[in-house]
mmCIF file of C-alpha atoms in Angstrom:
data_model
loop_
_atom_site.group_PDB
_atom_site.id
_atom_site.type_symbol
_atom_site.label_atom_id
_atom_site.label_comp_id
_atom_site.label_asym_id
_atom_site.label_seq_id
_atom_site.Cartn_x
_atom_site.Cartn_y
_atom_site.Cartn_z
ATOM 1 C CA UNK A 20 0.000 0.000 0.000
ATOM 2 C CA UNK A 21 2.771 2.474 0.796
ATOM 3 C CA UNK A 22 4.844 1.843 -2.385
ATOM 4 C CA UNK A 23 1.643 2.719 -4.665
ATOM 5 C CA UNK A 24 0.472 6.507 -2.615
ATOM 6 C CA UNK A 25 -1.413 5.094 0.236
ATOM 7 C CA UNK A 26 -0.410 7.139 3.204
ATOM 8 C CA UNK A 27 -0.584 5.509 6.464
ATOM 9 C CA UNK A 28 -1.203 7.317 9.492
ATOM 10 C CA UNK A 29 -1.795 6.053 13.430
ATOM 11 C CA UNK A 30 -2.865 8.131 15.644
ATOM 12 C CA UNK A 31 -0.551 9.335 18.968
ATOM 13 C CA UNK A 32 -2.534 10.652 21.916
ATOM 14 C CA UNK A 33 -4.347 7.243 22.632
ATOM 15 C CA UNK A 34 -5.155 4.100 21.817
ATOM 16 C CA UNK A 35 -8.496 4.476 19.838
ATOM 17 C CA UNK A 36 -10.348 1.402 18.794
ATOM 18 C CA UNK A 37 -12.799 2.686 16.612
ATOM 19 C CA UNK A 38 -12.294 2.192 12.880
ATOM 20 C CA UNK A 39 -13.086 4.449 10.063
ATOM 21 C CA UNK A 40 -13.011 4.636 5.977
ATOM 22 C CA UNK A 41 -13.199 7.069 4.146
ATOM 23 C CA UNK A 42 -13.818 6.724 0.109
ATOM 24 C CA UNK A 43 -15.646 8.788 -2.593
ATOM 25 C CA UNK A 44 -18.518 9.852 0.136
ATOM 26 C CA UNK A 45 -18.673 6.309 1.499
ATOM 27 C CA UNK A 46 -17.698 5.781 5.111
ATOM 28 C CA UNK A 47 -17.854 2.971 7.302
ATOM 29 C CA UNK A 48 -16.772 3.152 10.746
ATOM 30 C CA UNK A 49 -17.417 0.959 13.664
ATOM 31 C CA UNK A 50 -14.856 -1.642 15.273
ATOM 32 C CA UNK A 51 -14.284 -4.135 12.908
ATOM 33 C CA UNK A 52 -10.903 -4.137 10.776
ATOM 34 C CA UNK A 53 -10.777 -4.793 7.367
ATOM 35 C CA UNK A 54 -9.248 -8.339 7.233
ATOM 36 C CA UNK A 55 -9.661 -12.238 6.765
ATOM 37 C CA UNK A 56 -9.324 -12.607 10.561
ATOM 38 C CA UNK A 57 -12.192 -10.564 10.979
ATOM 39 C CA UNK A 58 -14.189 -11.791 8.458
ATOM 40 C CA UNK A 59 -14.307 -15.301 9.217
ATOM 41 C CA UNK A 60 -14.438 -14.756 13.278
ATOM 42 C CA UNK A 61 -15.100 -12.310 14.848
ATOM 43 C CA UNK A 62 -18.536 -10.517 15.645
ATOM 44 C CA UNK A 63 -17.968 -7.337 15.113
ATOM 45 C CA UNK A 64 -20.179 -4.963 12.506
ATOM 46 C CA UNK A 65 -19.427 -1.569 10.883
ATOM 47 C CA UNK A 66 -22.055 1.090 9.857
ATOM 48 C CA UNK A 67 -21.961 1.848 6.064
ATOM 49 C CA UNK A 68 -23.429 5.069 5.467
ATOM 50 C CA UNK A 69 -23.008 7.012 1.216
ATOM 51 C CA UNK A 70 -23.949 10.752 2.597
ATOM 52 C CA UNK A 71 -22.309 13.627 1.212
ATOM 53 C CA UNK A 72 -22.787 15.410 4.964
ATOM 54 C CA UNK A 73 -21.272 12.530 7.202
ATOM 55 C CA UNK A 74 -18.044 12.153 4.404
ATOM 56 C CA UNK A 75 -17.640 16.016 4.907
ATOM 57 C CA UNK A 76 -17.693 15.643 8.713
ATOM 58 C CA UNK A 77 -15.447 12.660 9.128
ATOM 59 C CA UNK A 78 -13.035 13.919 6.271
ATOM 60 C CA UNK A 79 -12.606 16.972 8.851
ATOM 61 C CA UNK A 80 -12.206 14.500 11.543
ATOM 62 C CA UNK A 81 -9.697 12.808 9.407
ATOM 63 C CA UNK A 82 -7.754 16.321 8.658
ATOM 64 C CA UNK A 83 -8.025 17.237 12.309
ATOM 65 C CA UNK A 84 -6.522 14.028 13.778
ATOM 66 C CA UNK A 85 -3.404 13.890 11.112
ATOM 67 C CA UNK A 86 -1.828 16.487 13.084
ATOM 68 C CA UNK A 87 -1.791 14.101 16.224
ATOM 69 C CA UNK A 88 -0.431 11.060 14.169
ATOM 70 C CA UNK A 89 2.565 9.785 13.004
ATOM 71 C CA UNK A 90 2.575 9.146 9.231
ATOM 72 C CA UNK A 91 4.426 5.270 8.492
ATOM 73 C CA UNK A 92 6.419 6.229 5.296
ATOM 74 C CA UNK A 93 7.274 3.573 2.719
ATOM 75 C CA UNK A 94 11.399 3.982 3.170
ATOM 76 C CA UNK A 95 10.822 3.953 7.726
ATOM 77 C CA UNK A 96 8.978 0.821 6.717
ATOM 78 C CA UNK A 97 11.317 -0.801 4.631
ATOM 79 C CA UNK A 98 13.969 -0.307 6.803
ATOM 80 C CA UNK A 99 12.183 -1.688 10.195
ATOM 81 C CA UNK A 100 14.275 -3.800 12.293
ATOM 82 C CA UNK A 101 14.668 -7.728 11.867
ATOM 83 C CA UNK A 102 12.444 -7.899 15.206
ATOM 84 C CA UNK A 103 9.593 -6.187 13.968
ATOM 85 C CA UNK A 104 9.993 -8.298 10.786
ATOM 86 C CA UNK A 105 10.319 -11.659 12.249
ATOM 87 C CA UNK A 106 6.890 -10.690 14.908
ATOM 88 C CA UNK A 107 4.926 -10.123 11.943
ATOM 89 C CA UNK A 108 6.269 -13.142 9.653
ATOM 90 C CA UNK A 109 5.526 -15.248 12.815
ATOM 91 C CA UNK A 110 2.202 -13.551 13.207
ATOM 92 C CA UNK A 111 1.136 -13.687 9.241
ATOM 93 C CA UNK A 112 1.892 -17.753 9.878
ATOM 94 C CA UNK A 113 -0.557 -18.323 12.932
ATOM 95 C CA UNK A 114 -3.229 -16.402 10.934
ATOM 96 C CA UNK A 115 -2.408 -18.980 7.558
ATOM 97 C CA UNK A 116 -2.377 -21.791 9.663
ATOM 98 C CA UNK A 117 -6.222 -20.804 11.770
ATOM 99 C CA UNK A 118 -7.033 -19.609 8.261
ATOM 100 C CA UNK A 119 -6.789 -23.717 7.003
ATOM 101 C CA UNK A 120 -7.830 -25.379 10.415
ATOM 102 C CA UNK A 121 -10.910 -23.232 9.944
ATOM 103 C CA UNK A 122 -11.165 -24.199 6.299
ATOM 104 C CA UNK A 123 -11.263 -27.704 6.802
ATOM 105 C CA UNK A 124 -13.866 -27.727 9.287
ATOM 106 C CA UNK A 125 -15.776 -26.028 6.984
ATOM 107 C CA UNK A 126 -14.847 -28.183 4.338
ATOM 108 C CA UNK A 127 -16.000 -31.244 6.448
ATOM 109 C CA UNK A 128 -19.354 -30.106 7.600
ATOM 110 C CA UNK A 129 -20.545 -29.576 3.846
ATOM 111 C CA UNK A 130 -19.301 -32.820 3.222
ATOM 112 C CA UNK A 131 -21.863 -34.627 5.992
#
C-alpha cells in the first residue's frame, strides 16, 4: 500500500479502537478491521453510510486528527528492524495456519 500513494497514518494521543473509511462519500466506521481474521471470526459490525454530509464531517475528523499522528512512510517501513519483521512473519503464519484449520472444518461439515 505504501509503495503505490497510500499514506498511512496512526494516531498518537491514545489508543483508539474505533475504525473508520473514508472513500468517494462512502464511510464505514465501527470496530471491525478490514481483514480475513475478521471476516471469518469475529462478531464485530461496521455502519456503512453514502452521505455527502457525514463524508464532509469525518473527512474533517480525518484532517483534524493527522496532526496528532505519526505518518508510516514507505522507506521507515522498509527499513524496520529484523524484530519487527520476524513478529509479523511469525504472526502472518498463525493467521495462515487458523485460516486452514478453519477451512477444513468447513470443508468437512458440507461434506456430511
Amino acid at each position: 500500500l505504501l509503495r503505490n500513494g497510500v499514506r498511512i497514518f496512526e494516531y498518537q494521543p491514545r489508543f483508539l479502537h474505533l475504525k473508520m473509511l473514508l472513500c468517494d462519500g462512502w464511510v464505514s466506521t465501527g470496530s471491525c478491521n478490514a481483514d480475513g481474521w475478521n471476516y471469518r471470526w469475529s462478531l464485530e459490525a461496521n455502519q456503512e453510510v453514502r452521505a455527502g454530509a457525514l463524508a464532509a464531517e469525518a473527512e474533517a475528523l480525518f484532517l483534524a486528527d493527522f496532526g496528532e499522528s505519526r505518518e508510516i512512510l514507505y522507506p521507515q517501513w522498509v527499513n524496520r528492524s529484523w524484530a519487527s519483521r520476524l513478529r509479523e512473519w511469525f504472526w502472518g503464519r498463525i493467521v495462515l495456519l487458523l485460516a486452514r484449520i478453519s477451512d477444513r472444518g468447513r470443508n468437512s461439515r458440507l461434506d456430511l
